Amino acid sequence: MKKLIAGIALFGTFALASAQTITFDKTTFDYGTIKPSSDGTRFFTVTNTGDKPLIISNVKPSCGCTTPEFSQDPIMPGKSAKIKVGYNTALTGGFNKMIEVFSNDPANSRSVIYIKGNVDANAPEPKVLTPAEQKEAAKAEKKAAKLAKKTAAK
């Protein structure tokens, strides 16, 4: 009888320890100061650092000026997906918007990410990146995602 109880307790421990875990490359995206009607699209990278498929069921912005897009396809363990967030840059002035991300992560079924910035007609023109700079930026983003994954695994 003692072995049966110990076996059930051990199985319960493993059942709780294995799950899907949502991790973000960043929880706040700062647009900085941008010109009106400039590109308001940004991306958050979501990584499943658990050992079961992660499903994002809903992404809700705090207002109609923010439009998120996401896939409900399962994110397999160790894999990543993107949440596309658009902000209406026709609205001038500072902004700080909250976006709720709902998933099947048992510990974080509701996560919150933010976008912030300032839309100003006097903002400097955005710098156009050369192909080499674009490649370097993509490399840095991959490195940051790997670091976030490694940090979440600890």
Coordinates of N, CA, C and O in Angstrom, one line a residue:
M1 N 0.8 -1.2 0.0 CA 0.0 0.0 0.0 C 0.9 1.3 0.0 O 0.5 2.2 -0.7
K2 N 2.0 1.2 0.8 CA 2.9 2.4 0.9 C 3.5 2.7 -0.5 O 3.6 3.8 -0.9
K3 N 3.8 1.6 -1.3 CA 4.4 1.8 -2.6 C 3.4 2.4 -3.5 O 3.8 3.2 -4.4
L4 N 2.2 2.0 -3.4 CA 1.1 2.5 -4.3 C 0.9 4.0 -4.0 O 0.9 4.8 -5.0
I5 N 0.9 4.4 -2.8 CA 0.7 5.8 -2.4 C 2.0 6.6 -2.9 O 1.9 7.7 -3.4
A6 N 3.2 6.1 -2.7 CA 4.4 6.8 -3.1 C 4.4 6.9 -4.6 O 4.8 7.9 -5.1
G7 N 4.0 5.9 -5.3 CA 3.9 5.9 -6.8 C 3.0 7.0 -7.3 O 3.3 7.8 -8.2
I8 N 1.8 7.1 -6.7 CA 0.8 8.1 -7.0 C 1.4 9.5 -6.7 O 1.2 10.4 -7.6
A9 N 2.0 9.7 -5.6 CA 2.6 11.0 -5.3 C 3.7 11.4 -6.2 O 3.8 12.5 -6.7
L10 N 4.5 10.4 -6.6 CA 5.6 10.7 -7.6 C 5.0 11.1 -8.9 O 5.5 12.0 -9.6
F11 N 4.0 10.3 -9.4 CA 3.4 10.6 -10.7 C 2.8 12.0 -10.7 O 2.9 12.8 -11.6
G12 N 2.1 12.4 -9.5 CA 1.5 13.7 -9.4 C 2.6 14.8 -9.5 O 2.3 15.9 -10.1
T13 N 3.7 14.6 -8.9 CA 4.8 15.6 -9.0 C 5.3 15.8 -10.4 O 5.5 16.9 -10.9
F14 N 5.4 14.7 -11.2 CA 5.8 14.8 -12.6 C 4.7 15.5 -13.4 O 5.0 16.3 -14.3
A15 N 3.5 15.2 -13.1 CA 2.4 15.8 -13.9 C 2.3 17.3 -13.7 O 2.1 18.1 -14.6
L16 N 2.7 17.8 -12.5 CA 2.7 19.2 -12.2 C 4.0 19.9 -12.8 O 3.9 21.0 -13.2
A17 N 5.1 19.1 -12.9 CA 6.3 19.7 -13.3 C 6.4 19.8 -14.8 O 7.1 20.6 -15.4
S18 N 5.6 19.1 -15.6 CA 5.7 19.1 -17.0 C 4.5 20.0 -17.5 O 3.3 19.6 -17.2
A19 N 4.8 21.0 -18.2 CA 3.7 21.9 -18.7 C 4.3 22.8 -19.8 O 5.5 22.9 -20.0
Q20 N 3.4 23.5 -20.4 CA 3.8 24.5 -21.4 C 4.1 25.8 -20.7 O 3.4 26.1 -19.7
T21 N 5.1 26.6 -21.1 CA 5.5 27.8 -20.4 C 5.7 28.9 -21.5 O 6.4 28.7 -22.4
I22 N 5.0 30.0 -21.3 CA 5.1 31.1 -22.2 C 6.2 32.1 -21.7 O 6.3 32.4 -20.6
T23 N 7.1 32.5 -22.7 CA 8.2 33.4 -22.4 C 8.2 34.4 -23.6 O 8.1 34.0 -24.7
F24 N 8.4 35.7 -23.2 CA 8.5 36.7 -24.2 C 9.9 37.2 -24.4 O 10.6 37.3 -23.4
D25 N 10.3 37.6 -25.6 CA 11.6 38.2 -25.8 C 11.7 39.6 -25.1 O 12.8 39.9 -24.6
K26 N 10.6 40.3 -25.0 CA 10.5 41.5 -24.2 C 9.0 41.7 -23.9 O 8.1 41.2 -24.5
T27 N 8.8 42.4 -22.8 CA 7.4 42.6 -22.4 C 7.0 44.1 -22.7 O 5.8 44.4 -22.6
T28 N 7.9 44.9 -23.0 CA 7.6 46.3 -23.4 C 8.3 46.7 -24.7 O 9.5 46.4 -24.8
F29 N 7.6 47.2 -25.7 CA 8.2 47.6 -26.9 C 8.1 49.1 -26.9 O 7.0 49.7 -27.0
D30 N 9.2 49.8 -26.9 CA 9.3 51.3 -26.9 C 9.5 51.8 -28.4 O 10.6 51.5 -28.9
Y31 N 8.5 52.4 -28.9 CA 8.6 53.0 -30.3 C 9.5 54.2 -30.3 O 10.0 54.5 -31.4
G32 N 9.8 54.8 -29.2 CA 10.5 56.0 -29.2 C 9.6 57.1 -29.7 O 8.4 57.1 -29.6
T33 N 10.2 58.2 -30.3 CA 9.4 59.3 -30.9 C 9.4 59.0 -32.4 O 10.4 58.9 -33.0
I34 N 8.1 59.0 -32.9 CA 7.9 58.7 -34.3 C 7.0 59.7 -35.0 O 6.3 60.4 -34.3
K35 N 7.1 59.8 -36.3 CA 6.3 60.8 -37.0 C 4.8 60.3 -37.1 O 4.6 59.1 -37.2
P36 N 3.9 61.2 -37.3 CA 2.5 60.8 -37.5 C 2.4 60.0 -38.8 O 3.1 60.2 -39.8
S37 N 1.5 59.0 -38.8 CA 1.2 58.1 -39.9 C 2.4 57.3 -40.4 O 2.5 56.8 -41.5
S38 N 3.4 57.1 -39.5 CA 4.5 56.2 -39.8 C 4.1 54.8 -39.5 O 3.0 54.5 -38.9
D39 N 5.0 53.8 -39.8 CA 4.7 52.4 -39.6 C 4.5 52.1 -38.1 O 5.5 52.3 -37.3
G40 N 3.3 51.7 -37.7 CA 3.1 51.4 -36.3 C 3.1 49.9 -35.9 O 2.7 49.5 -34.9
T41 N 3.7 49.1 -36.9 CA 3.7 47.7 -36.7 C 5.0 47.2 -35.9 O 6.1 47.6 -36.3
R42 N 4.8 46.4 -34.9 CA 5.9 45.9 -34.2 C 5.6 44.4 -33.8 O 4.5 44.0 -33.9
F43 N 6.7 43.6 -33.5 CA 6.5 42.2 -33.2 C 7.0 41.8 -31.8 O 8.1 42.3 -31.5
F44 N 6.3 41.0 -31.1 CA 6.8 40.4 -29.9 C 7.0 38.9 -30.2 O 6.2 38.3 -30.9
T45 N 8.1 38.3 -29.8 CA 8.4 36.9 -30.0 C 8.0 36.2 -28.7 O 8.4 36.5 -27.6
V46 N 7.2 35.1 -28.9 CA 6.7 34.3 -27.9 C 7.4 32.9 -28.0 O 7.4 32.3 -29.1
T47 N 8.0 32.4 -27.0 CA 8.7 31.1 -27.0 C 8.1 30.2 -26.0 O 7.7 30.6 -24.9
N48 N 7.9 28.9 -26.4 CA 7.4 27.9 -25.5 C 8.6 27.2 -24.8 O 9.3 26.5 -25.5
T49 N 8.9 27.6 -23.6 CA 10.0 27.0 -22.9 C 9.6 25.8 -22.0 O 10.4 25.3 -21.2
G50 N 8.4 25.3 -22.2 CA 7.9 24.2 -21.5 C 8.1 22.9 -22.3 O 8.9 22.9 -23.3
D51 N 7.5 21.8 -21.9 CA 7.6 20.6 -22.7 C 6.3 20.0 -23.2 O 6.2 18.9 -23.6
K52 N 5.3 20.9 -23.3 CA 4.0 20.6 -23.9 C 3.6 21.7 -24.8 O 4.1 22.8 -24.7
P53 N 2.8 21.5 -25.8 CA 2.4 22.5 -26.8 C 1.7 23.7 -26.1 O 0.9 23.5 -25.2
L54 N 2.1 24.9 -26.5 CA 1.5 26.1 -25.9 C 0.5 26.7 -26.9 O 0.8 26.8 -28.1
I55 N -0.6 27.1 -26.5 CA -1.7 27.6 -27.4 C -2.0 29.0 -26.9 O -2.5 29.2 -25.7
I56 N -1.9 30.0 -27.7 CA -2.4 31.4 -27.4 C -3.8 31.4 -27.8 O -4.2 31.2 -29.0
S57 N -4.7 31.6 -26.9 CA -6.2 31.6 -27.2 C -6.7 32.9 -27.6 O -7.7 33.0 -28.3
N58 N -6.1 34.0 -27.0 CA -6.6 35.3 -27.3 C -5.6 36.4 -27.0 O -4.7 36.2 -26.1
V59 N -5.6 37.5 -27.7 CA -4.8 38.6 -27.5 C -5.7 39.9 -27.5 O -6.3 40.1 -28.6
K60 N -5.8 40.6 -26.4 CA -6.8 41.7 -26.3 C -6.0 43.0 -26.0 O -5.3 43.1 -25.0
P61 N -6.2 44.0 -26.9 CA -5.6 45.3 -26.6 C -6.5 46.1 -25.6 O -7.7 45.8 -25.4
S62 N -5.9 47.1 -25.0 CA -6.6 47.9 -24.1 C -7.5 48.9 -24.7 O -8.4 49.5 -24.1
C63 N -7.3 49.2 -26.1 CA -8.2 50.1 -26.8 C -8.2 49.8 -28.2 O -7.4 49.0 -28.7
G64 N -9.0 50.5 -29.0 CA -9.2 50.3 -30.4 C -8.1 50.8 -31.3 O -8.0 50.5 -32.5
C65 N -7.2 51.6 -30.7 CA -6.1 52.1 -31.5 C -4.9 51.1 -31.6 O -4.0 51.4 -32.3
T66 N -5.0 50.0 -31.0 CA -4.0 48.9 -31.0 C -4.7 47.7 -31.6 O -5.7 47.2 -31.1
T67 N -4.0 47.1 -32.6 CA -4.6 45.9 -33.3 C -3.6 44.8 -33.3 O -2.6 44.8 -33.9
P68 N -3.8 43.7 -32.5 CA -2.9 42.6 -32.4 C -3.3 41.5 -33.4 O -4.5 41.4 -33.8
E69 N -2.4 40.8 -33.9 CA -2.6 39.6 -34.8 C -1.8 38.5 -34.3 O -0.6 38.7 -33.9
F70 N -2.3 37.3 -34.2 CA -1.6 36.1 -33.7 C -2.2 34.9 -34.3 O -3.3 34.9 -34.8
S71 N -1.4 33.8 -34.2 CA -1.9 32.5 -34.6 C -2.3 31.6 -33.5 O -1.7 31.7 -32.4
Q72 N -3.4 30.9 -33.6 CA -3.8 29.9 -32.6 C -3.2 28.6 -32.8 O -3.5 27.6 -32.1
D73 N -2.3 28.4 -33.8 CA -1.6 27.1 -34.0 C -0.8 26.9 -32.7 O -0.1 27.8 -32.2
P74 N -0.7 25.6 -32.3 CA 0.1 25.3 -31.1 C 1.6 25.6 -31.4 O 2.1 25.4 -32.5
I75 N 2.3 26.2 -30.4 CA 3.7 26.4 -30.4 C 4.3 25.3 -29.7 O 4.1 25.1 -28.5
M76 N 5.1 24.5 -30.4 CA 5.7 23.3 -29.8 C 6.8 23.6 -28.9 O 7.4 24.7 -29.0
P77 N 7.2 22.7 -28.0 CA 8.2 23.0 -27.0 C 9.5 23.4 -27.7 O 10.0 22.8 -28.7
G78 N 10.1 24.5 -27.2 CA 11.4 25.0 -27.8 C 11.2 25.9 -29.0 O 12.1 26.5 -29.5
K79 N 10.0 26.0 -29.5 CA 9.7 26.8 -30.7 C 9.1 28.2 -30.4 O 8.7 28.4 -29.3
S80 N 9.1 29.1 -31.4 CA 8.7 30.4 -31.2 C 7.6 30.8 -32.2 O 7.5 30.2 -33.2
A81 N 6.9 31.9 -31.9 CA 5.9 32.5 -32.8 C 5.9 34.0 -32.5 O 6.5 34.5 -31.6
K82 N 5.3 34.7 -33.4 CA 5.3 36.2 -33.3 C 3.9 36.7 -33.0 O 2.9 36.1 -33.6
I83 N 3.8 37.7 -32.2 CA 2.5 38.4 -32.1 C 2.8 39.8 -32.7 O 3.7 40.5 -32.3
K84 N 2.0 40.1 -33.7 CA 2.1 41.3 -34.5 C 1.2 42.4 -33.8 O 0.0 42.1 -33.6
V85 N 1.7 43.5 -33.5 CA 0.9 44.6 -32.8 C 1.0 45.8 -33.7 O 2.1 46.3 -34.1
G86 N -0.1 46.4 -34.0 CA -0.1 47.6 -34.8 C -0.7 48.7 -33.9 O -1.7 48.5 -33.2
Y87 N -0.1 49.9 -34.0 CA -0.6 51.1 -33.3 C -1.0 52.1 -34.3 O -0.3 52.3 -35.3
N88 N -2.1 52.8 -34.1 CA -2.6 53.8 -35.0 C -1.8 55.1 -34.8 O -2.1 55.9 -33.9
T89 N -0.8 55.3 -35.7 CA 0.1 56.4 -35.5 C -0.4 57.7 -36.1 O 0.3 58.8 -36.1
A90 N -1.7 57.7 -36.5 CA -2.3 59.0 -36.9 C -2.7 59.8 -35.7 O -3.0 61.0 -35.7
L91 N -2.8 59.1 -34.5 CA -3.1 59.8 -33.2 C -1.8 60.3 -32.7 O -0.8 59.6 -32.4
T92 N -1.7 61.7 -32.5 CA -0.5 62.3 -32.0 C -0.5 62.3 -30.5 O -1.5 62.3 -29.8
G93 N 0.7 62.4 -30.0 CA 0.9 62.4 -28.5 C 1.5 61.2 -28.0 O 1.8 60.2 -28.7
G94 N 1.8 61.2 -26.7 CA 2.3 60.0 -26.0 C 1.3 58.9 -25.9 O 0.1 59.1 -25.8
F95 N 1.8 57.6 -25.9 CA 0.9 56.5 -25.6 C 1.7 55.4 -24.8 O 2.9 55.3 -24.9
N96 N 0.9 54.7 -24.0 CA 1.4 53.6 -23.3 C 0.2 52.6 -23.2 O -0.8 52.8 -22.4
K97 N 0.2 51.6 -24.0 CA -0.9 50.7 -24.1 C -0.6 49.3 -23.6 O 0.5 48.7 -23.8
M98 N -1.6 48.7 -23.0 CA -1.4 47.3 -22.4 C -2.1 46.3 -23.4 O -3.2 46.6 -24.0
I99 N -1.5 45.2 -23.5 CA -2.1 44.1 -24.4 C -2.1 42.8 -23.5 O -1.0 42.4 -23.0
E100 N -3.2 42.2 -23.4 CA -3.3 41.0 -22.6 C -3.2 39.8 -23.6 O -3.8 39.7 -24.6
V101 N -2.4 38.8 -23.1 CA -2.1 37.6 -23.9 C -2.6 36.4 -23.1 O -2.1 36.2 -22.0
F102 N -3.6 35.7 -23.6 CA -4.2 34.5 -22.9 C -3.7 33.2 -23.5 O -3.7 33.1 -24.7
S103 N -3.2 32.3 -22.7 CA -2.7 31.1 -23.2 C -3.0 29.9 -22.2 O -3.7 30.1 -21.2
N104 N -2.6 28.7 -22.6 CA -2.8 27.5 -21.8 C -1.7 27.3 -20.8 O -1.6 26.2 -20.3
D105 N -0.8 28.3 -20.6 CA 0.2 28.1 -19.6 C -0.4 28.1 -18.2 O -1.1 29.1 -17.8
P106 N -0.3 27.0 -17.4 CA -1.0 27.0 -16.2 C -0.6 28.0 -15.1 O -1.4 28.5 -14.3
A107 N 0.7 28.5 -15.2 CA 1.2 29.5 -14.3 C 0.9 30.9 -14.7 O 0.8 31.8 -13.9
N108 N 0.8 31.1 -16.0 CA 0.6 32.5 -16.6 C -0.4 32.4 -17.7 O -0.1 32.7 -18.8
S109 N -1.6 32.1 -17.3 CA -2.7 32.0 -18.3 C -3.0 33.4 -18.9 O -3.5 33.5 -20.0
R110 N -2.7 34.4 -18.1 CA -2.9 35.8 -18.6 C -1.6 36.5 -18.4 O -1.1 36.7 -17.3
S111 N -0.9 36.9 -19.5 CA 0.3 37.7 -19.5 C 0.0 39.0 -20.0 O -0.9 39.2 -20.8
V112 N 0.8 40.0 -19.7 CA 0.6 41.4 -20.1 C 1.9 41.9 -20.8 O 3.0 41.7 -20.2
I113 N 1.7 42.5 -22.0 CA 2.8 43.1 -22.7 C 2.4 44.5 -23.0 O 1.2 44.9 -22.9
Y114 N 3.4 45.4 -23.2 CA 3.1 46.8 -23.4 C 3.8 47.4 -24.6 O 4.8 46.9 -25.0
I115 N 3.1 48.4 -25.2 CA 3.8 49.3 -26.2 C 3.7 50.7 -25.7 O 2.7 51.1 -25.0
K116 N 4.7 51.4 -26.0 CA 4.7 52.8 -25.6 C 5.5 53.7 -26.6 O 6.3 53.1 -27.4
G117 N 5.3 54.9 -26.6 CA 6.1 55.8 -27.4 C 5.4 57.2 -27.5 O 4.5 57.5 -26.7
N118 N 5.8 58.0 -28.5 CA 5.3 59.3 -28.7 C 5.2 59.6 -30.2 O 6.2 59.4 -30.9
V119 N 4.0 60.0 -30.6 CA 3.8 60.4 -32.0 C 3.9 61.9 -32.1 O 3.1 62.6 -31.5
D120 N 5.0 62.4 -32.8 CA 5.2 63.8 -32.8 C 5.6 64.2 -34.2 O 6.5 63.6 -34.8
A121 N 5.0 65.3 -34.8 CA 5.3 65.8 -36.1 C 6.7 66.2 -36.2 O 7.3 66.2 -37.3
N122 N 7.4 66.6 -35.1 CA 8.8 67.1 -35.2 C 9.8 66.0 -35.0 O 11.0 66.3 -34.8
A123 N 9.3 64.8 -35.0 CA 10.3 63.6 -34.8 C 11.2 63.6 -35.9 O 10.9 63.9 -37.1
P124 N 12.5 63.1 -35.7 CA 13.4 63.0 -36.8 C 13.0 61.9 -37.7 O 12.3 61.0 -37.4
E125 N 13.5 62.0 -39.0 CA 13.2 61.0 -40.0 C 13.8 59.7 -39.6 O 14.9 59.7 -39.0
P126 N 13.1 58.6 -39.7 CA 13.7 57.3 -39.4 C 14.9 56.9 -40.3 O 14.9 57.2 -41.5
K127 N 15.9 56.4 -39.6 CA 17.1 56.0 -40.4 C 16.8 54.7 -41.2 O 16.3 53.8 -40.7
V128 N 17.2 54.8 -42.5 CA 17.0 53.6 -43.3 C 18.2 52.7 -43.1 O 19.3 53.1 -43.3
L129 N 17.9 51.4 -42.8 CA 19.0 50.5 -42.5 C 19.5 49.9 -43.8 O 18.7 49.6 -44.7
T130 N 20.8 49.7 -43.9 CA 21.4 49.1 -45.1 C 21.2 47.6 -44.9 O 20.8 47.1 -43.8
P131 N 21.3 46.8 -46.0 CA 21.1 45.3 -45.9 C 22.0 44.7 -44.8 O 21.6 43.8 -44.0
A132 N 23.3 45.2 -44.7 CA 24.2 44.7 -43.6 C 23.6 45.0 -42.2 O 23.7 44.1 -41.3
E133 N 23.1 46.2 -42.0 CA 22.5 46.6 -40.7 C 21.3 45.8 -40.4 O 21.0 45.4 -39.3
Q134 N 20.5 45.5 -41.4 CA 19.3 44.7 -41.2 C 19.7 43.3 -40.8 O 19.0 42.7 -39.9
K135 N 20.7 42.7 -41.4 CA 21.2 41.4 -41.1 C 21.7 41.4 -39.7 O 21.4 40.4 -38.9
E136 N 22.4 42.4 -39.3 CA 23.0 42.5 -37.9 C 21.8 42.6 -36.9 O 21.9 42.0 -35.8
A137 N 20.8 43.4 -37.2 CA 19.7 43.6 -36.3 C 18.9 42.2 -36.1 O 18.5 41.9 -35.0
A138 N 18.8 41.5 -37.2 CA 18.1 40.2 -37.1 C 18.9 39.2 -36.3 O 18.4 38.4 -35.5
K139 N 20.2 39.3 -36.4 CA 21.1 38.4 -35.7 C 21.0 38.8 -34.2 O 21.0 37.9 -33.3
A140 N 21.0 40.1 -33.8 CA 20.9 40.5 -32.5 C 19.5 40.1 -31.9 O 19.4 39.7 -30.7
E141 N 18.5 40.1 -32.7 CA 17.1 39.7 -32.2 C 17.1 38.2 -31.9 O 16.6 37.8 -30.9
K142 N 17.8 37.4 -32.8 CA 17.9 36.0 -32.5 C 18.6 35.7 -31.2 O 18.2 34.8 -30.4
K143 N 19.7 36.4 -31.0 CA 20.6 36.2 -29.8 C 19.8 36.6 -28.6 O 19.8 35.9 -27.6
A144 N 19.0 37.6 -28.6 CA 18.1 38.0 -27.5 C 17.1 37.0 -27.2 O 16.8 36.7 -26.0
A145 N 16.5 36.4 -28.2 CA 15.5 35.4 -28.0 C 16.1 34.1 -27.4 O 15.5 33.5 -26.5
K146 N 17.3 33.8 -27.9 CA 18.0 32.6 -27.3 C 18.3 32.9 -25.8 O 18.2 32.0 -25.0
L147 N 18.8 34.1 -25.5 CA 19.1 34.4 -24.1 C 17.8 34.4 -23.2 O 17.9 33.9 -22.1
A148 N 16.7 34.9 -23.8 CA 15.4 34.8 -23.0 C 15.0 33.4 -22.8 O 14.6 33.1 -21.7
K149 N 15.2 32.6 -23.8 CA 14.8 31.1 -23.6 C 15.7 30.5 -22.6 O 15.2 29.7 -21.7
K150 N 17.0 30.8 -22.6 CA 18.0 30.2 -21.6 C 17.7 30.7 -20.2 O 17.7 29.9 -19.3
T151 N 17.4 32.0 -20.1 CA 17.0 32.5 -18.8 C 15.8 31.9 -18.2 O 15.7 31.6 -17.0
A152 N 14.8 31.7 -19.1 CA 13.5 31.1 -18.6 C 13.7 29.7 -18.2 O 12.9 29.2 -17.3
A153 N 14.6 29.0 -18.8 CA 14.8 27.6 -18.5 C 15.4 27.4 -17.1 O 15.4 26.3 -16.5
K154 N 16.1 28.4 -16.6 CA 16.7 28.3 -15.2 C 15.8 28.4 -14.1 O 14.8 28.9 -14.1

